[in-house]
Amino acid sequence: MQGLHPTLRGRVRRLWLSIVPISQCAIAAGLAWFIAFDLLNHERPFFAPIAAVVSLGLSLARRWRRSVELIFGVSIGILVGDVVITWIGSGAWQISVVVAAAMAVAVFADKGPMLPTQAASSAVLVATLLPPGDAAAYERAVDAVIGGLIGVLVGALVPVNPARRARRDAAGILNTFRDLSHDLATALRADDEDGVYRVLAKARGSQAAIDGLRADVLAGREVGTLSPLYWGSRPRLKKIAATADPIDNAVRNFRVVNRRALALTQRGVAVEESMIEIIDGIGDVFEVLRQMMLAEPGESPDQADAARALRSVVRKARTSLADDVEDLSEAALLVELRSLLVDLMMVAGLSRMSAIAQLHLTK
């Protein structure tokens, strides 16, 4: 795969990461149709496989929520559509009325984003293809229940490893900021304003990765709850989930550090080598934390190894460094670096109070 064009390589990787969700959707769709058509003898159970696929989707997060919203949305749409169309008849303006009524009831019932859409689409079907009171309309509600439940069942029995994706996401973010830390240190040593700005631009583009980490942590918790195969993974997933906020905060603080450094460079102020060494050391810490995320239980580096690597950088970030700088902005840069180190110590498993106490030891 290394020999592929970067665009093609990215697409192949995206497909590879989606293999399990695609397989889940395919299995659930076929199974839902079999139950509704072959076992229950529904004449047109088209919504059973649709409901199964919608409840699963490629996104692993909130599948149980999506299933519930889909089932209740369909039920609301059929009920409202049946009542309203029986009362006012069919036609263009009647469709507008029934859609508005179904969506209003759905919005009143719950704030879920899928609920109003499903209610509206079901109401439209009642107003156009499924006559009020027709058995097919009620069968569609049953098909929605079948599809939604099959989706949840397949998601539980054919699950994605709940910890693996979150570990991969976290390691990818830490890998990116390892490189950015070293790049920032190199740019500052060369007094390269454009280089510092390029690092900041890349750091600003990391939010999608953070959002992906949070989504996969949420999905992992759901899989760990629903799937008996991964009940034993809950403690590990809990540890990984605990790193999501500190990683997010570390990324945000790195951007602040980067902006401080850029402001200094733009004003022609050369950042002290002692500060640059801290930034370089933080890059090394990001690498240790990345390896920690990917290590299996009992392997090195673990949280203790990461904490030791952090302490060596923390010792360099002593507050007395501020006494040697001539520009107040450099003192502010040191403050931001120390704040970033607190976030990284929390990624390594320390509580916030313990991390701050470690900093207070370095005067």
PDB file of N, CA and C in Angstrom, residues 17-78:
ATOM      1  N   LEU A  17     -11.000   0.449   6.910  1.00  0.00           N
ATOM      2  CA  LEU A  17     -11.538   0.752   8.229  1.00  0.00           C
ATOM      3  C   LEU A  17     -13.054   0.577   8.289  1.00  0.00           C
ATOM      4  N   SER A  18     -13.702   0.560   7.113  1.00  0.00           N
ATOM      5  CA  SER A  18     -15.167   0.444   7.070  1.00  0.00           C
ATOM      6  C   SER A  18     -15.635  -0.974   6.778  1.00  0.00           C
ATOM      7  N   ILE A  19     -14.692  -1.930   6.652  1.00  0.00           N
ATOM      8  CA  ILE A  19     -15.069  -3.293   6.277  1.00  0.00           C
ATOM      9  C   ILE A  19     -16.054  -3.894   7.279  1.00  0.00           C
ATOM     10  N   VAL A  20     -15.767  -3.766   8.563  1.00  0.00           N
ATOM     11  CA  VAL A  20     -16.652  -4.376   9.572  1.00  0.00           C
ATOM     12  C   VAL A  20     -18.030  -3.704   9.576  1.00  0.00           C
ATOM     13  N   PRO A  21     -18.139  -2.349   9.616  1.00  0.00           N
ATOM     14  CA  PRO A  21     -19.475  -1.742   9.538  1.00  0.00           C
ATOM     15  C   PRO A  21     -20.235  -2.123   8.271  1.00  0.00           C
ATOM     16  N   ILE A  22     -19.546  -2.212   7.122  1.00  0.00           N
ATOM     17  CA  ILE A  22     -20.215  -2.619   5.882  1.00  0.00           C
ATOM     18  C   ILE A  22     -20.731  -4.046   6.012  1.00  0.00           C
ATOM     19  N   SER A  23     -19.912  -4.922   6.566  1.00  0.00           N
ATOM     20  CA  SER A  23     -20.331  -6.317   6.763  1.00  0.00           C
ATOM     21  C   SER A  23     -21.530  -6.403   7.703  1.00  0.00           C
ATOM     22  N   GLN A  24     -21.507  -5.606   8.758  1.00  0.00           N
ATOM     23  CA  GLN A  24     -22.639  -5.592   9.687  1.00  0.00           C
ATOM     24  C   GLN A  24     -23.921  -5.184   8.979  1.00  0.00           C
ATOM     25  N   CYS A  25     -23.856  -4.125   8.168  1.00  0.00           N
ATOM     26  CA  CYS A  25     -25.047  -3.645   7.451  1.00  0.00           C
ATOM     27  C   CYS A  25     -25.553  -4.707   6.481  1.00  0.00           C
ATOM     28  N   ALA A  26     -24.643  -5.363   5.767  1.00  0.00           N
ATOM     29  CA  ALA A  26     -25.045  -6.375   4.797  1.00  0.00           C
ATOM     30  C   ALA A  26     -25.725  -7.556   5.484  1.00  0.00           C
ATOM     31  N   ILE A  27     -25.140  -8.040   6.563  1.00  0.00           N
ATOM     32  CA  ILE A  27     -25.733  -9.167   7.301  1.00  0.00           C
ATOM     33  C   ILE A  27     -27.091  -8.788   7.870  1.00  0.00           C
ATOM     34  N   ALA A  28     -27.172  -7.601   8.475  1.00  0.00           N
ATOM     35  CA  ALA A  28     -28.426  -7.170   9.103  1.00  0.00           C
ATOM     36  C   ALA A  28     -29.527  -6.978   8.074  1.00  0.00           C
ATOM     37  N   ALA A  29     -29.205  -6.425   6.893  1.00  0.00           N
ATOM     38  CA  ALA A  29     -30.212  -6.202   5.859  1.00  0.00           C
ATOM     39  C   ALA A  29     -30.809  -7.526   5.386  1.00  0.00           C
ATOM     40  N   GLY A  30     -29.936  -8.501   5.086  1.00  0.00           N
ATOM     41  CA  GLY A  30     -30.439  -9.793   4.632  1.00  0.00           C
ATOM     42  C   GLY A  30     -31.253 -10.516   5.692  1.00  0.00           C
ATOM     43  N   LEU A  31     -30.795 -10.454   6.932  1.00  0.00           N
ATOM     44  CA  LEU A  31     -31.502 -11.132   8.019  1.00  0.00           C
ATOM     45  C   LEU A  31     -32.858 -10.481   8.296  1.00  0.00           C
ATOM     46  N   ALA A  32     -32.919  -9.158   8.243  1.00  0.00           N
ATOM     47  CA  ALA A  32     -34.190  -8.454   8.481  1.00  0.00           C
ATOM     48  C   ALA A  32     -35.208  -8.802   7.397  1.00  0.00           C
ATOM     49  N   TRP A  33     -34.764  -8.846   6.141  1.00  0.00           N
ATOM     50  CA  TRP A  33     -35.682  -9.220   5.054  1.00  0.00           C
ATOM     51  C   TRP A  33     -36.182 -10.654   5.237  1.00  0.00           C
ATOM     52  N   PHE A  34     -35.282 -11.568   5.601  1.00  0.00           N
ATOM     53  CA  PHE A  34     -35.662 -12.964   5.788  1.00  0.00           C
ATOM     54  C   PHE A  34     -36.745 -13.098   6.858  1.00  0.00           C
ATOM     55  N   ILE A  35     -36.573 -12.404   7.968  1.00  0.00           N
ATOM     56  CA  ILE A  35     -37.549 -12.516   9.060  1.00  0.00           C
ATOM     57  C   ILE A  35     -38.899 -11.933   8.647  1.00  0.00           C
ATOM     58  N   ALA A  36     -38.861 -10.726   8.037  1.00  0.00           N
ATOM     59  CA  ALA A  36     -40.128 -10.058   7.696  1.00  0.00           C
ATOM     60  C   ALA A  36     -40.843 -10.748   6.535  1.00  0.00           C
ATOM     61  N   PHE A  37     -40.104 -11.169   5.518  1.00  0.00           N
ATOM     62  CA  PHE A  37     -40.731 -11.724   4.311  1.00  0.00           C
ATOM     63  C   PHE A  37     -40.984 -13.216   4.427  1.00  0.00           C
ATOM     64  N   ASP A  38     -39.951 -13.963   4.807  1.00  0.00           N
ATOM     65  CA  ASP A  38     -40.070 -15.423   4.801  1.00  0.00           C
ATOM     66  C   ASP A  38     -40.748 -15.980   6.047  1.00  0.00           C
ATOM     67  N   LEU A  39     -40.490 -15.358   7.185  1.00  0.00           N
ATOM     68  CA  LEU A  39     -41.077 -15.897   8.420  1.00  0.00           C
ATOM     69  C   LEU A  39     -42.426 -15.258   8.745  1.00  0.00           C
ATOM     70  N   LEU A  40     -42.551 -13.941   8.561  1.00  0.00           N
ATOM     71  CA  LEU A  40     -43.795 -13.251   8.919  1.00  0.00           C
ATOM     72  C   LEU A  40     -44.716 -13.038   7.720  1.00  0.00           C
ATOM     73  N   ASN A  41     -44.247 -13.368   6.513  1.00  0.00           N
ATOM     74  CA  ASN A  41     -45.062 -13.290   5.296  1.00  0.00           C
ATOM     75  C   ASN A  41     -45.571 -11.877   4.993  1.00  0.00           C
ATOM     76  N   HIS A  42     -44.785 -10.853   5.334  1.00  0.00           N
ATOM     77  CA  HIS A  42     -45.137  -9.497   4.928  1.00  0.00           C
ATOM     78  C   HIS A  42     -44.924  -9.379   3.425  1.00  0.00           C
ATOM     79  N   GLU A  43     -45.893  -8.769   2.752  1.00  0.00           N
ATOM     80  CA  GLU A  43     -45.847  -8.739   1.281  1.00  0.00           C
ATOM     81  C   GLU A  43     -44.722  -7.853   0.747  1.00  0.00           C
ATOM     82  N   ARG A  44     -44.544  -6.676   1.359  1.00  0.00           N
ATOM     83  CA  ARG A  44     -43.520  -5.726   0.887  1.00  0.00           C
ATOM     84  C   ARG A  44     -42.706  -5.199   2.078  1.00  0.00           C
ATOM     85  N   PRO A  45     -41.879  -6.020   2.652  1.00  0.00           N
ATOM     86  CA  PRO A  45     -41.157  -5.590   3.869  1.00  0.00           C
ATOM     87  C   PRO A  45     -39.890  -4.788   3.539  1.00  0.00           C
ATOM     88  N   PHE A  46     -40.040  -3.841   2.603  1.00  0.00           N
ATOM     89  CA  PHE A  46     -38.848  -3.100   2.172  1.00  0.00           C
ATOM     90  C   PHE A  46     -38.211  -2.318   3.305  1.00  0.00           C
ATOM     91  N   PHE A  47     -39.005  -1.951   4.317  1.00  0.00           N
ATOM     92  CA  PHE A  47     -38.433  -1.101   5.350  1.00  0.00           C
ATOM     93  C   PHE A  47     -37.654  -1.892   6.397  1.00  0.00           C
ATOM     94  N   ALA A  48     -37.822  -3.197   6.438  1.00  0.00           N
ATOM     95  CA  ALA A  48     -37.056  -3.991   7.410  1.00  0.00           C
ATOM     96  C   ALA A  48     -35.552  -3.889   7.124  1.00  0.00           C
ATOM     97  N   PRO A  49     -35.078  -4.185   5.898  1.00  0.00           N
ATOM     98  CA  PRO A  49     -33.639  -4.019   5.651  1.00  0.00           C
ATOM     99  C   PRO A  49     -33.189  -2.569   5.700  1.00  0.00           C
ATOM    100  N   ILE A  50     -34.074  -1.641   5.268  1.00  0.00           N
ATOM    101  CA  ILE A  50     -33.713  -0.221   5.343  1.00  0.00           C
ATOM    102  C   ILE A  50     -33.484   0.183   6.797  1.00  0.00           C
ATOM    103  N   ALA A  51     -34.398  -0.232   7.675  1.00  0.00           N
ATOM    104  CA  ALA A  51     -34.265   0.114   9.095  1.00  0.00           C
ATOM    105  C   ALA A  51     -33.003  -0.487   9.693  1.00  0.00           C
ATOM    106  N   ALA A  52     -32.671  -1.704   9.279  1.00  0.00           N
ATOM    107  CA  ALA A  52     -31.461  -2.350   9.797  1.00  0.00           C
ATOM    108  C   ALA A  52     -30.216  -1.572   9.384  1.00  0.00           C
ATOM    109  N   VAL A  53     -30.169  -1.160   8.115  1.00  0.00           N
ATOM    110  CA  VAL A  53     -28.996  -0.436   7.619  1.00  0.00           C
ATOM    111  C   VAL A  53     -28.902   0.945   8.259  1.00  0.00           C
ATOM    112  N   VAL A  54     -30.042   1.642   8.367  1.00  0.00           N
ATOM    113  CA  VAL A  54     -30.031   2.989   8.953  1.00  0.00           C
ATOM    114  C   VAL A  54     -29.623   2.936  10.420  1.00  0.00           C
ATOM    115  N   SER A  55     -30.100   1.937  11.139  1.00  0.00           N
ATOM    116  CA  SER A  55     -29.784   1.855  12.567  1.00  0.00           C
ATOM    117  C   SER A  55     -28.314   1.555  12.799  1.00  0.00           C
ATOM    118  N   LEU A  56     -27.673   0.869  11.845  1.00  0.00           N
ATOM    119  CA  LEU A  56     -26.245   0.579  11.967  1.00  0.00           C
ATOM    120  C   LEU A  56     -25.416   1.688  11.345  1.00  0.00           C
ATOM    121  N   GLY A  57     -25.494   1.814  10.006  1.00  0.00           N
ATOM    122  CA  GLY A  57     -24.712   2.833   9.311  1.00  0.00           C
ATOM    123  C   GLY A  57     -23.219   2.586   9.447  1.00  0.00           C
ATOM    124  N   LEU A  58     -22.426   3.480   8.858  1.00  0.00           N
ATOM    125  CA  LEU A  58     -20.969   3.365   8.966  1.00  0.00           C
ATOM    126  C   LEU A  58     -20.449   3.958  10.259  1.00  0.00           C
ATOM    127  N   SER A  59     -21.232   4.881  10.843  1.00  0.00           N
ATOM    128  CA  SER A  59     -20.831   5.464  12.120  1.00  0.00           C
ATOM    129  C   SER A  59     -21.145   4.474  13.230  1.00  0.00           C
ATOM    130  N   LEU A  60     -20.164   4.235  14.112  1.00  0.00           N
ATOM    131  CA  LEU A  60     -20.346   3.242  15.166  1.00  0.00           C
ATOM    132  C   LEU A  60     -20.994   3.817  16.416  1.00  0.00           C
ATOM    133  N   ALA A  61     -21.104   5.141  16.490  1.00  0.00           N
ATOM    134  CA  ALA A  61     -21.616   5.770  17.706  1.00  0.00           C
ATOM    135  C   ALA A  61     -23.137   5.883  17.677  1.00  0.00           C
ATOM    136  N   ARG A  62     -23.719   5.776  18.833  1.00  0.00           N
ATOM    137  CA  ARG A  62     -25.153   6.015  19.046  1.00  0.00           C
ATOM    138  C   ARG A  62     -26.045   5.109  18.196  1.00  0.00           C
ATOM    139  N   ARG A  63     -25.636   3.866  17.993  1.00  0.00           N
ATOM    140  CA  ARG A  63     -26.469   2.972  17.193  1.00  0.00           C
ATOM    141  C   ARG A  63     -27.774   2.625  17.907  1.00  0.00           C
ATOM    142  N   TRP A  64     -27.690   2.383  19.193  1.00  0.00           N
ATOM    143  CA  TRP A  64     -28.907   2.084  19.941  1.00  0.00           C
ATOM    144  C   TRP A  64     -29.870   3.254  19.869  1.00  0.00           C
ATOM    145  N   ARG A  65     -29.351   4.466  19.994  1.00  0.00           N
ATOM    146  CA  ARG A  65     -30.180   5.666  19.898  1.00  0.00           C
ATOM    147  C   ARG A  65     -30.820   5.773  18.516  1.00  0.00           C
ATOM    148  N   ARG A  66     -30.048   5.502  17.465  1.00  0.00           N
ATOM    149  CA  ARG A  66     -30.587   5.590  16.111  1.00  0.00           C
ATOM    150  C   ARG A  66     -31.713   4.577  15.913  1.00  0.00           C
ATOM    151  N   SER A  67     -31.548   3.382  16.447  1.00  0.00           N
ATOM    152  CA  SER A  67     -32.583   2.348  16.303  1.00  0.00           C
ATOM    153  C   SER A  67     -33.884   2.780  16.976  1.00  0.00           C
ATOM    154  N   VAL A  68     -33.761   3.314  18.181  1.00  0.00           N
ATOM    155  CA  VAL A  68     -34.952   3.748  18.910  1.00  0.00           C
ATOM    156  C   VAL A  68     -35.633   4.900  18.167  1.00  0.00           C
ATOM    157  N   GLU A  69     -34.843   5.870  17.708  1.00  0.00           N
ATOM    158  CA  GLU A  69     -35.426   7.001  16.984  1.00  0.00           C
ATOM    159  C   GLU A  69     -36.130   6.539  15.713  1.00  0.00           C
ATOM    160  N   LEU A  70     -35.514   5.594  15.007  1.00  0.00           N
ATOM    161  CA  LEU A  70     -36.103   5.115  13.774  1.00  0.00           C
ATOM    162  C   LEU A  70     -37.444   4.426  14.044  1.00  0.00           C
ATOM    163  N   ILE A  71     -37.481   3.549  15.015  1.00  0.00           N
ATOM    164  CA  ILE A  71     -38.706   2.806  15.312  1.00  0.00           C
ATOM    165  C   ILE A  71     -39.828   3.747  15.735  1.00  0.00           C
ATOM    166  N   PHE A  72     -39.523   4.678  16.646  1.00  0.00           N
ATOM    167  CA  PHE A  72     -40.568   5.591  17.108  1.00  0.00           C
ATOM    168  C   PHE A  72     -40.955   6.593  16.020  1.00  0.00           C
ATOM    169  N   GLY A  73     -39.987   6.994  15.202  1.00  0.00           N
ATOM    170  CA  GLY A  73     -40.310   7.909  14.114  1.00  0.00           C
ATOM    171  C   GLY A  73     -41.277   7.300  13.123  1.00  0.00           C
ATOM    172  N   VAL A  74     -41.021   6.051  12.747  1.00  0.00           N
ATOM    173  CA  VAL A  74     -41.915   5.349  11.823  1.00  0.00           C
ATOM    174  C   VAL A  74     -43.305   5.200  12.438  1.00  0.00           C
ATOM    175  N   SER A  75     -43.358   4.831  13.696  1.00  0.00           N
ATOM    176  CA  SER A  75     -44.652   4.644  14.361  1.00  0.00           C
ATOM    177  C   SER A  75     -45.442   5.948  14.429  1.00  0.00           C
ATOM    178  N   ILE A  76     -44.765   7.033  14.774  1.00  0.00           N
ATOM    179  CA  ILE A  76     -45.440   8.334  14.823  1.00  0.00           C
ATOM    180  C   ILE A  76     -45.962   8.724  13.446  1.00  0.00           C
ATOM    181  N   GLY A  77     -45.124   8.526  12.402  1.00  0.00           N
ATOM    182  CA  GLY A  77     -45.532   8.895  11.051  1.00  0.00           C
ATOM    183  C   GLY A  77     -46.748   8.128  10.585  1.00  0.00           C
ATOM    184  N   ILE A  78     -46.765   6.839  10.857  1.00  0.00           N
ATOM    185  CA  ILE A  78     -47.907   6.014  10.445  1.00  0.00           C
ATOM    186  C   ILE A  78     -49.166   6.423  11.199  1.00  0.00           C
TER     187      ILE A  78
END
